[in-house]
Amino acid sequence: MRPCAFAIPGDHRQKTGGFIYERRLLEELQAVGRQVTHIALPAGAAAAEQSAALRREVSKVLEALPPDQPLILDGLVFAAMPPEALARLTCPVVAMLHHPMGMEQGLPADIAQHLLAQERTNLSLAAEIVVTSPHTRQTYIGLGADPARITVALPGHDGPRDLTRVEAGPRILSVGLLARRKGHDVLIRALARVADLEWTASIVGKIHDAAVADELALLIAEHGLGTRVALTGELPDAALAEAYRKARIFALATRYEGYGMALAEALCHGLPIVSCDTGAVPGTVGQAALLAAPDDPAAFAGHLRTLLLSQAARDELARRSRVLGQKLPRWKDTAAVMGLVLDGLRC
């Protein structure tokens, strides 16, 4: 097994889907005896806009890597690097991509277009590309990537599957960064439309965009949902697992997902799901979810109402969810896929 480096920006122990994926992949590669050097790049290396000094700092670190040592490069860093900087690297680059940075919600149009054009060029400079879902594979093929150089390594899930449910009333759980792409504003508006029913809701996730967090809090107050909808922030692992076990419905009104690790976690817990027909969501949740169009609170509310009122509908989706959850890979399986990519490189 050949040694390699894995460059990740900032604190790789952050509890977001992308960082969880890369941290667990790093740990599993090391656990099977691979010599993997973790390169902690500055957090700003993942930013859409960077100073010249920061770009020089990142380039200096990566250009020092030996030419015979593959580099697994975080997707945000990959997308943010100017093509000329990426081309100067002498080591083979394995791009670890979750979704195009230029497709992130809330970016100014000119910056989004620049990032997409830059990432399109960078794709030709990667020796191999690893993505988290078949949908993301097709997305990058659409951007011009060579299909023969793209490998899908689905995220792993190492927790227990199909745990005994803990009945705690009609609790609705949503898990995702407080970022515009996650659509929590749509969820709150949908919840306001089913306020005549009995339920409580928790939105779990760290603040990614303070303006979005403020807007969500204001929206909850405007709809008079302050005693029913909680913005819990980030939860410890044990508390989050307990929240999944006590939930009756998992709801994520996302505007786009490259995979949707929180959705997969809901499958592992056998939860019926309400989400949106966008990105990789249909491929992740299969027939275990009711899907609305993105940015459609009325349709989302209709699905919530169905599951809140119908035990039979909940039971059927929960059954499908458990079946899918049992089939999801473990992290060792994800690392095995990456290992095959690394061992197949020529350099």
mmCIF file of C-alpha atoms in Angstrom:
data_model
loop_
_atom_site.group_PDB
_atom_site.id
_atom_site.type_symbol
_atom_site.label_atom_id
_atom_site.label_comp_id
_atom_site.label_asym_id
_atom_site.label_seq_id
_atom_site.Cartn_x
_atom_site.Cartn_y
_atom_site.Cartn_z
ATOM 1 C CA MET A 1 0.000 0.000 0.000
ATOM 2 C CA ARG A 2 1.590 3.210 -1.145
ATOM 3 C CA PRO A 3 1.918 6.215 1.207
ATOM 4 C CA CYS A 4 -0.074 9.320 0.408
ATOM 5 C CA ALA A 5 -1.069 12.726 1.755
ATOM 6 C CA PHE A 6 -4.563 14.027 2.521
ATOM 7 C CA ALA A 7 -4.989 17.819 2.493
ATOM 8 C CA ILE A 8 -7.997 19.117 4.414
ATOM 9 C CA PRO A 9 -8.718 22.794 5.217
ATOM 10 C CA GLY A 10 -9.145 23.917 8.817
ATOM 11 C CA ASP A 11 -10.369 21.721 11.646
ATOM 12 C CA HIS A 12 -11.201 18.346 10.118
ATOM 13 C CA ARG A 13 -13.211 17.399 13.224
ATOM 14 C CA GLN A 14 -16.017 19.805 12.371
ATOM 15 C CA LYS A 15 -19.421 18.123 12.359
ATOM 16 C CA THR A 16 -20.516 18.799 8.815
ATOM 17 C CA GLY A 17 -21.068 16.180 6.159
ATOM 18 C CA GLY A 18 -17.960 17.004 4.155
ATOM 19 C CA PHE A 19 -15.624 17.134 7.142
ATOM 20 C CA ILE A 20 -17.098 14.002 8.720
ATOM 21 C CA TYR A 21 -16.552 12.181 5.432
ATOM 22 C CA GLU A 22 -12.935 13.263 5.100
ATOM 23 C CA ARG A 23 -12.046 12.692 8.756
ATOM 24 C CA ARG A 24 -13.510 9.186 8.765
ATOM 25 C CA LEU A 25 -11.879 8.375 5.433
ATOM 26 C CA LEU A 26 -8.504 9.539 6.785
ATOM 27 C CA GLU A 27 -8.950 7.478 9.955
ATOM 28 C CA GLU A 28 -9.966 4.319 8.104
ATOM 29 C CA LEU A 29 -7.120 4.572 5.603
ATOM 30 C CA GLN A 30 -4.709 4.830 8.522
ATOM 31 C CA ALA A 31 -6.485 2.010 10.411
ATOM 32 C CA VAL A 32 -5.740 -0.499 7.636
ATOM 33 C CA GLY A 33 -2.043 0.346 7.753
ATOM 34 C CA ARG A 34 -1.717 2.958 5.066
ATOM 35 C CA GLN A 35 0.811 5.681 5.663
ATOM 36 C CA VAL A 36 -1.401 8.731 5.199
ATOM 37 C CA THR A 37 -0.016 12.138 6.129
ATOM 38 C CA HIS A 38 -2.729 14.553 7.211
ATOM 39 C CA ILE A 39 -1.971 18.027 5.849
ATOM 40 C CA ALA A 40 -3.989 20.642 7.729
ATOM 41 C CA LEU A 41 -4.327 23.568 5.348
ATOM 42 C CA PRO A 42 -5.534 26.986 6.546
ATOM 43 C CA ALA A 43 -9.314 27.132 6.846
ATOM 44 C CA GLY A 44 -9.354 29.942 4.291
ATOM 45 C CA ALA A 45 -8.062 27.555 1.635
ATOM 46 C CA ALA A 46 -11.679 26.438 1.199
ATOM 47 C CA ALA A 47 -13.018 29.975 0.690
ATOM 48 C CA ALA A 48 -14.452 31.111 -2.618
ATOM 49 C CA GLU A 49 -12.355 34.276 -2.478
ATOM 50 C CA GLN A 50 -8.762 34.250 -1.163
ATOM 51 C CA SER A 51 -5.907 36.667 -0.730
ATOM 52 C CA ALA A 52 -2.768 36.296 -2.822
ATOM 53 C CA ALA A 53 -0.810 35.590 0.361
ATOM 54 C CA LEU A 54 -3.075 32.699 1.309
ATOM 55 C CA ARG A 55 -2.822 31.212 -2.169
ATOM 56 C CA ARG A 56 0.961 31.372 -1.985
ATOM 57 C CA GLU A 57 0.905 29.676 1.429
ATOM 58 C CA VAL A 58 -1.267 26.815 0.169
ATOM 59 C CA SER A 59 0.807 26.387 -2.981
ATOM 60 C CA LYS A 60 4.044 26.307 -0.989
ATOM 61 C CA VAL A 61 2.787 23.465 1.212
ATOM 62 C CA LEU A 62 1.423 21.367 -1.650
ATOM 63 C CA GLU A 63 4.304 21.955 -4.044
ATOM 64 C CA ALA A 64 6.685 20.525 -1.425
ATOM 65 C CA LEU A 65 5.085 17.079 -1.661
ATOM 66 C CA PRO A 66 7.226 14.410 -3.389
ATOM 67 C CA PRO A 67 6.248 13.502 -6.954
ATOM 68 C CA ASP A 68 5.744 9.821 -6.127
ATOM 69 C CA GLN A 69 3.290 10.492 -3.263
ATOM 70 C CA PRO A 70 -0.376 10.817 -4.244
ATOM 71 C CA LEU A 71 -2.311 13.717 -2.767
ATOM 72 C CA ILE A 72 -5.973 13.387 -1.820
ATOM 73 C CA LEU A 73 -7.188 16.966 -2.100
ATOM 74 C CA ASP A 74 -10.330 18.294 -0.405
ATOM 75 C CA GLY A 75 -12.946 19.352 -2.958
ATOM 76 C CA LEU A 76 -13.355 22.928 -1.742
ATOM 77 C CA VAL A 77 -9.609 23.514 -1.918
ATOM 78 C CA PHE A 78 -9.554 21.853 -5.340
ATOM 79 C CA ALA A 79 -12.302 24.147 -6.615
ATOM 80 C CA ALA A 80 -10.722 27.276 -5.123
ATOM 81 C CA MET A 81 -7.192 26.679 -6.474
ATOM 82 C CA PRO A 82 -6.253 28.586 -9.609
ATOM 83 C CA PRO A 83 -5.512 26.099 -12.423
ATOM 84 C CA GLU A 84 -1.971 27.385 -12.796
ATOM 85 C CA ALA A 85 -1.302 26.598 -9.123
ATOM 86 C CA LEU A 86 -2.757 23.112 -9.426
ATOM 87 C CA ALA A 87 -0.724 22.484 -12.585
ATOM 88 C CA ARG A 88 2.520 23.215 -10.710
ATOM 89 C CA LEU A 89 2.033 20.241 -8.392
ATOM 90 C CA THR A 90 4.286 17.340 -9.332
ATOM 91 C CA CYS A 91 2.402 14.742 -7.289
ATOM 92 C CA PRO A 92 -0.676 12.957 -8.676
ATOM 93 C CA VAL A 93 -3.832 14.587 -7.344
ATOM 94 C CA VAL A 94 -6.903 12.610 -6.330
ATOM 95 C CA ALA A 95 -9.709 15.169 -6.121
ATOM 96 C CA MET A 96 -12.145 14.327 -3.279
ATOM 97 C CA LEU A 97 -15.316 16.055 -4.494
ATOM 98 C CA HIS A 98 -18.698 16.441 -2.770
ATOM 99 C CA HIS A 99 -20.361 18.909 -5.149
ATOM 100 C CA PRO A 100 -19.170 21.866 -7.250
ATOM 101 C CA MET A 101 -18.378 24.888 -5.094
ATOM 102 C CA GLY A 102 -19.915 27.138 -7.719
ATOM 103 C CA MET A 103 -23.299 25.491 -7.087
ATOM 104 C CA GLU A 104 -23.384 26.570 -3.426
ATOM 105 C CA GLN A 105 -26.459 28.642 -2.608
ATOM 106 C CA GLY A 106 -26.017 32.344 -1.906
ATOM 107 C CA LEU A 107 -22.888 33.021 -3.949
ATOM 108 C CA PRO A 108 -22.874 36.134 -6.145
ATOM 109 C CA ALA A 109 -23.496 35.110 -9.748
ATOM 110 C CA ASP A 110 -20.112 36.278 -11.012
ATOM 111 C CA ILE A 111 -18.216 34.361 -8.323
ATOM 112 C CA ALA A 112 -20.298 31.231 -8.904
ATOM 113 C CA GLN A 113 -19.584 31.355 -12.638
ATOM 114 C CA HIS A 114 -15.875 31.909 -12.021
ATOM 115 C CA LEU A 115 -15.684 28.958 -9.621
ATOM 116 C CA LEU A 116 -17.504 26.633 -12.017
ATOM 117 C CA ALA A 117 -15.217 27.620 -14.888
ATOM 118 C CA GLN A 118 -12.139 27.186 -12.688
ATOM 119 C CA GLU A 119 -13.240 23.789 -11.402
ATOM 120 C CA ARG A 120 -14.032 22.664 -14.933
ATOM 121 C CA THR A 121 -10.413 23.419 -15.901
ATOM 122 C CA ASN A 122 -9.071 21.792 -12.737
ATOM 123 C CA LEU A 123 -10.875 18.539 -13.487
ATOM 124 C CA SER A 124 -8.496 17.920 -16.384
ATOM 125 C CA LEU A 125 -5.520 18.304 -14.029
ATOM 126 C CA ALA A 126 -6.609 15.627 -11.549
ATOM 127 C CA ALA A 127 -5.164 12.144 -11.948
ATOM 128 C CA GLU A 128 -8.335 10.654 -10.442
ATOM 129 C CA ILE A 129 -11.621 11.980 -9.094
ATOM 130 C CA VAL A 130 -13.524 10.439 -6.196
ATOM 131 C CA VAL A 131 -17.110 11.539 -5.527
ATOM 132 C CA THR A 132 -19.716 10.695 -2.906
ATOM 133 C CA SER A 133 -22.681 9.663 -5.059
ATOM 134 C CA PRO A 134 -23.677 8.567 -8.567
ATOM 135 C CA HIS A 135 -25.501 11.887 -8.942
ATOM 136 C CA THR A 136 -22.321 13.832 -8.223
ATOM 137 C CA ARG A 137 -20.482 11.654 -10.725
ATOM 138 C CA GLN A 138 -22.974 12.688 -13.410
ATOM 139 C CA THR A 139 -22.683 16.331 -12.319
ATOM 140 C CA TYR A 140 -18.945 16.305 -12.890
ATOM 141 C CA ILE A 141 -19.264 14.455 -16.176
ATOM 142 C CA GLY A 142 -21.531 17.326 -17.184
ATOM 143 C CA LEU A 143 -18.721 19.713 -16.274
ATOM 144 C CA GLY A 144 -16.377 17.879 -18.619
ATOM 145 C CA ALA A 145 -14.658 15.312 -16.374
ATOM 146 C CA ASP A 146 -13.510 12.062 -17.968
ATOM 147 C CA PRO A 147 -15.986 9.363 -16.816
ATOM 148 C CA ALA A 148 -13.179 6.784 -16.764
ATOM 149 C CA ARG A 149 -11.388 8.756 -14.033
ATOM 150 C CA ILE A 150 -14.365 9.171 -11.675
ATOM 151 C CA THR A 151 -14.993 6.708 -8.856
ATOM 152 C CA VAL A 152 -17.969 6.752 -6.484
ATOM 153 C CA ALA A 153 -17.152 6.125 -2.813
ATOM 154 C CA LEU A 154 -20.401 6.359 -0.873
ATOM 155 C CA PRO A 155 -20.128 7.683 2.695
ATOM 156 C CA GLY A 156 -19.984 5.029 5.404
ATOM 157 C CA HIS A 157 -22.156 4.658 8.488
ATOM 158 C CA ASP A 158 -20.661 2.746 11.406
ATOM 159 C CA GLY A 159 -23.397 3.133 13.993
ATOM 160 C CA PRO A 160 -25.978 0.458 14.777
ATOM 161 C CA ARG A 161 -28.765 -0.009 12.272
ATOM 162 C CA ASP A 162 -32.471 -0.271 12.942
ATOM 163 C CA LEU A 163 -32.364 0.508 16.669
ATOM 164 C CA THR A 164 -35.535 0.133 18.688
ATOM 165 C CA ARG A 165 -37.600 3.266 18.340
ATOM 166 C CA VAL A 166 -38.126 5.425 21.429
ATOM 167 C CA GLU A 167 -41.669 6.795 21.245
ATOM 168 C CA ALA A 168 -41.517 10.404 22.411
ATOM 169 C CA GLY A 169 -44.491 11.954 20.654
ATOM 170 C CA PRO A 170 -44.726 13.571 17.211
ATOM 171 C CA ARG A 171 -41.183 14.941 17.033
ATOM 172 C CA ILE A 172 -39.851 16.214 13.710
ATOM 173 C CA LEU A 173 -36.072 16.262 13.310
ATOM 174 C CA SER A 174 -34.014 18.184 10.769
ATOM 175 C CA VAL A 175 -30.211 18.036 10.668
ATOM 176 C CA GLY A 176 -28.038 20.339 8.593
ATOM 177 C CA LEU A 177 -25.858 23.423 8.694
ATOM 178 C CA LEU A 178 -27.654 26.710 9.183
ATOM 179 C CA ALA A 179 -26.903 27.621 5.598
ATOM 180 C CA ARG A 180 -29.218 28.757 2.824
ATOM 181 C CA ARG A 181 -28.752 25.578 0.801
ATOM 182 C CA LYS A 182 -30.251 23.445 3.567
ATOM 183 C CA GLY A 183 -33.678 25.077 3.160
ATOM 184 C CA HIS A 184 -34.540 25.385 6.852
ATOM 185 C CA ASP A 185 -36.530 28.503 5.987
ATOM 186 C CA VAL A 186 -38.742 26.378 3.735
ATOM 187 C CA LEU A 187 -39.180 23.857 6.541
ATOM 188 C CA ILE A 188 -40.265 26.565 9.001
ATOM 189 C CA ARG A 189 -42.804 27.947 6.531
ATOM 190 C CA ALA A 190 -44.095 24.404 5.961
ATOM 191 C CA LEU A 191 -44.386 23.814 9.698
ATOM 192 C CA ALA A 192 -46.460 26.985 10.012
ATOM 193 C CA ARG A 193 -48.928 25.409 7.565
ATOM 194 C CA VAL A 194 -49.419 22.374 9.824
ATOM 195 C CA ALA A 195 -49.603 24.331 13.072
ATOM 196 C CA ASP A 196 -53.104 22.936 13.642
ATOM 197 C CA LEU A 197 -51.574 19.498 14.276
ATOM 198 C CA GLU A 198 -49.643 18.241 17.279
ATOM 199 C CA TRP A 199 -45.846 18.189 16.825
ATOM 200 C CA THR A 200 -42.555 19.708 17.954
ATOM 201 C CA ALA A 201 -39.507 20.211 15.752
ATOM 202 C CA SER A 202 -35.754 20.454 16.255
ATOM 203 C CA ILE A 203 -33.370 21.904 13.676
ATOM 204 C CA VAL A 204 -29.895 20.630 14.546
ATOM 205 C CA GLY A 205 -26.784 22.171 13.012
ATOM 206 C CA LYS A 206 -23.985 24.635 13.568
ATOM 207 C CA ILE A 207 -24.150 28.190 12.275
ATOM 208 C CA HIS A 208 -22.497 28.408 8.873
ATOM 209 C CA ASP A 209 -23.969 31.785 7.939
ATOM 210 C CA ALA A 210 -24.882 34.114 10.812
ATOM 211 C CA ALA A 211 -27.311 36.043 8.600
ATOM 212 C CA VAL A 212 -29.180 32.829 7.799
ATOM 213 C CA ALA A 213 -29.307 31.878 11.484
ATOM 214 C CA ASP A 214 -30.775 35.288 12.333
ATOM 215 C CA GLU A 215 -33.340 34.979 9.540
ATOM 216 C CA LEU A 216 -34.425 31.549 10.777
ATOM 217 C CA ALA A 217 -34.886 32.778 14.342
ATOM 218 C CA LEU A 218 -36.933 35.727 13.071
ATOM 219 C CA LEU A 219 -39.031 33.462 10.862
ATOM 220 C CA ILE A 220 -39.832 31.183 13.790
ATOM 221 C CA ALA A 221 -40.951 34.201 15.844
ATOM 222 C CA GLU A 222 -42.997 35.694 12.991
ATOM 223 C CA HIS A 223 -44.968 32.467 12.636
ATOM 224 C CA GLY A 224 -45.519 32.129 16.382
ATOM 225 C CA LEU A 225 -43.588 28.858 16.544
ATOM 226 C CA GLY A 226 -41.188 29.803 19.319
ATOM 227 C CA THR A 227 -42.462 27.119 21.693
ATOM 228 C CA ARG A 228 -42.555 24.408 19.013
ATOM 229 C CA VAL A 229 -39.456 24.839 16.824
ATOM 230 C CA ALA A 230 -35.992 24.769 18.398
ATOM 231 C CA LEU A 231 -32.728 25.779 16.749
ATOM 232 C CA THR A 232 -30.538 23.542 18.891
ATOM 233 C CA GLY A 233 -27.155 24.311 17.361
ATOM 234 C CA GLU A 234 -24.641 21.491 17.066
ATOM 235 C CA LEU A 235 -25.228 18.477 19.333
ATOM 236 C CA PRO A 236 -22.724 15.975 20.775
ATOM 237 C CA ASP A 237 -22.767 12.622 18.988
ATOM 238 C CA ALA A 238 -24.690 10.819 21.734
ATOM 239 C CA ALA A 239 -27.334 13.550 21.923
ATOM 240 C CA LEU A 240 -27.739 13.577 18.150
ATOM 241 C CA ALA A 241 -28.161 9.801 18.067
ATOM 242 C CA GLU A 242 -30.817 10.139 20.771
ATOM 243 C CA ALA A 243 -32.580 12.826 18.735
ATOM 244 C CA TYR A 244 -32.766 10.451 15.751
ATOM 245 C CA ARG A 245 -34.124 7.654 17.962
ATOM 246 C CA LYS A 246 -36.840 9.853 19.460
ATOM 247 C CA ALA A 247 -37.936 11.447 16.178
ATOM 248 C CA ARG A 248 -41.109 10.340 14.437
ATOM 249 C CA ILE A 249 -40.267 12.058 11.114
ATOM 250 C CA PHE A 250 -37.028 13.274 9.571
ATOM 251 C CA ALA A 251 -37.460 16.411 7.451
ATOM 252 C CA LEU A 252 -34.877 18.222 5.332
ATOM 253 C CA ALA A 253 -36.147 20.882 2.917
ATOM 254 C CA THR A 254 -32.787 21.083 1.165
ATOM 255 C CA ARG A 255 -32.247 23.005 -2.040
ATOM 256 C CA TYR A 256 -29.410 20.696 -3.120
ATOM 257 C CA GLU A 257 -27.370 17.744 -1.843
ATOM 258 C CA GLY A 258 -24.348 16.035 -3.348
ATOM 259 C CA TYR A 259 -25.265 12.988 -1.244
ATOM 260 C CA GLY A 260 -27.008 13.873 2.013
ATOM 261 C CA MET A 261 -25.307 12.190 4.979
ATOM 262 C CA ALA A 262 -28.018 13.282 7.414
ATOM 263 C CA LEU A 263 -30.581 11.614 5.162
ATOM 264 C CA ALA A 264 -28.544 8.400 5.191
ATOM 265 C CA GLU A 265 -28.346 8.606 8.982
ATOM 266 C CA ALA A 266 -32.133 8.840 9.043
ATOM 267 C CA LEU A 267 -32.264 5.657 6.955
ATOM 268 C CA CYS A 268 -29.984 3.898 9.436
ATOM 269 C CA HIS A 269 -32.454 4.854 12.175
ATOM 270 C CA GLY A 270 -35.426 3.630 10.155
ATOM 271 C CA LEU A 271 -37.148 7.007 9.980
ATOM 272 C CA PRO A 272 -39.787 8.060 7.438
ATOM 273 C CA ILE A 273 -38.415 11.045 5.543
ATOM 274 C CA VAL A 274 -39.764 14.211 3.964
ATOM 275 C CA SER A 275 -37.273 15.983 1.706
ATOM 276 C CA CYS A 276 -36.908 17.539 -1.746
ATOM 277 C CA ASP A 277 -36.559 16.177 -5.259
ATOM 278 C CA THR A 278 -33.159 17.729 -5.906
ATOM 279 C CA GLY A 279 -29.559 16.697 -6.449
ATOM 280 C CA ALA A 280 -28.646 13.313 -4.991
ATOM 281 C CA VAL A 281 -31.618 13.192 -2.614
ATOM 282 C CA PRO A 282 -33.803 10.789 -4.672
ATOM 283 C CA GLY A 283 -30.871 8.419 -5.131
ATOM 284 C CA THR A 284 -30.035 8.513 -1.422
ATOM 285 C CA VAL A 285 -33.518 8.013 0.054
ATOM 286 C CA GLY A 286 -35.077 5.869 -2.675
ATOM 287 C CA GLN A 287 -38.698 4.987 -1.848
ATOM 288 C CA ALA A 288 -38.309 5.790 1.863
ATOM 289 C CA ALA A 289 -39.311 9.442 1.488
ATOM 290 C CA LEU A 290 -42.003 11.803 0.321
ATOM 291 C CA LEU A 291 -40.329 14.402 -1.886
ATOM 292 C CA ALA A 292 -41.460 17.940 -2.667
ATOM 293 C CA ALA A 293 -40.018 20.340 -5.192
ATOM 294 C CA PRO A 294 -37.368 22.638 -3.685
ATOM 295 C CA ASP A 295 -38.668 25.967 -2.356
ATOM 296 C CA ASP A 296 -42.267 24.731 -2.154
ATOM 297 C CA PRO A 297 -43.461 25.083 1.473
ATOM 298 C CA ALA A 298 -47.031 24.131 0.564
ATOM 299 C CA ALA A 299 -46.036 20.799 -0.980
ATOM 300 C CA PHE A 300 -43.595 20.101 1.853
ATOM 301 C CA ALA A 301 -46.320 20.844 4.384
ATOM 302 C CA GLY A 302 -48.654 18.467 2.563
ATOM 303 C CA HIS A 303 -46.165 15.624 2.981
ATOM 304 C CA LEU A 304 -45.651 16.464 6.647
ATOM 305 C CA ARG A 305 -49.418 16.452 7.173
ATOM 306 C CA THR A 306 -49.705 13.035 5.538
ATOM 307 C CA LEU A 307 -47.107 11.502 7.849
ATOM 308 C CA LEU A 308 -48.326 13.265 10.957
ATOM 309 C CA LEU A 309 -51.873 11.983 10.414
ATOM 310 C CA SER A 310 -51.268 8.516 8.962
ATOM 311 C CA GLN A 311 -49.668 5.780 11.062
ATOM 312 C CA ALA A 312 -49.864 3.458 8.061
ATOM 313 C CA ALA A 313 -47.954 5.883 5.828
ATOM 314 C CA ARG A 314 -45.291 6.340 8.504
ATOM 315 C CA ASP A 315 -44.953 2.605 9.053
ATOM 316 C CA GLU A 316 -44.532 1.858 5.348
ATOM 317 C CA LEU A 317 -41.871 4.534 4.828
ATOM 318 C CA ALA A 318 -40.117 3.419 8.016
ATOM 319 C CA ARG A 319 -40.031 -0.154 6.710
ATOM 320 C CA ARG A 320 -38.480 0.986 3.441
ATOM 321 C CA SER A 321 -36.055 3.199 5.353
ATOM 322 C CA ARG A 322 -34.838 0.274 7.477
ATOM 323 C CA VAL A 323 -34.251 -1.864 4.383
ATOM 324 C CA LEU A 324 -32.164 0.845 2.727
ATOM 325 C CA GLY A 325 -30.294 1.605 5.947
ATOM 326 C CA GLN A 326 -29.175 -2.006 6.284
ATOM 327 C CA LYS A 327 -27.569 -1.835 2.821
ATOM 328 C CA LEU A 328 -25.478 1.293 3.382
ATOM 329 C CA PRO A 329 -21.687 0.815 3.481
ATOM 330 C CA ARG A 330 -19.437 1.065 6.528
ATOM 331 C CA TRP A 331 -16.522 3.493 6.580
ATOM 332 C CA LYS A 332 -14.091 0.632 6.009
ATOM 333 C CA ASP A 333 -15.886 0.023 2.711
ATOM 334 C CA THR A 334 -15.492 3.679 1.728
ATOM 335 C CA ALA A 335 -11.768 3.524 2.539
ATOM 336 C CA ALA A 336 -11.397 0.317 0.531
ATOM 337 C CA VAL A 337 -12.727 2.093 -2.557
ATOM 338 C CA MET A 338 -10.260 4.956 -2.068
ATOM 339 C CA GLY A 339 -7.467 2.425 -1.524
ATOM 340 C CA LEU A 340 -8.134 0.859 -4.914
ATOM 341 C CA VAL A 341 -7.975 4.307 -6.527
ATOM 342 C CA LEU A 342 -4.661 5.096 -4.826
ATOM 343 C CA ASP A 343 -3.088 1.745 -5.720
ATOM 344 C CA GLY A 344 -4.155 2.103 -9.339
ATOM 345 C CA LEU A 345 -2.363 5.429 -9.862
ATOM 346 C CA ARG A 346 0.617 5.612 -12.155
ATOM 347 C CA CYS A 347 3.356 8.047 -11.184
#
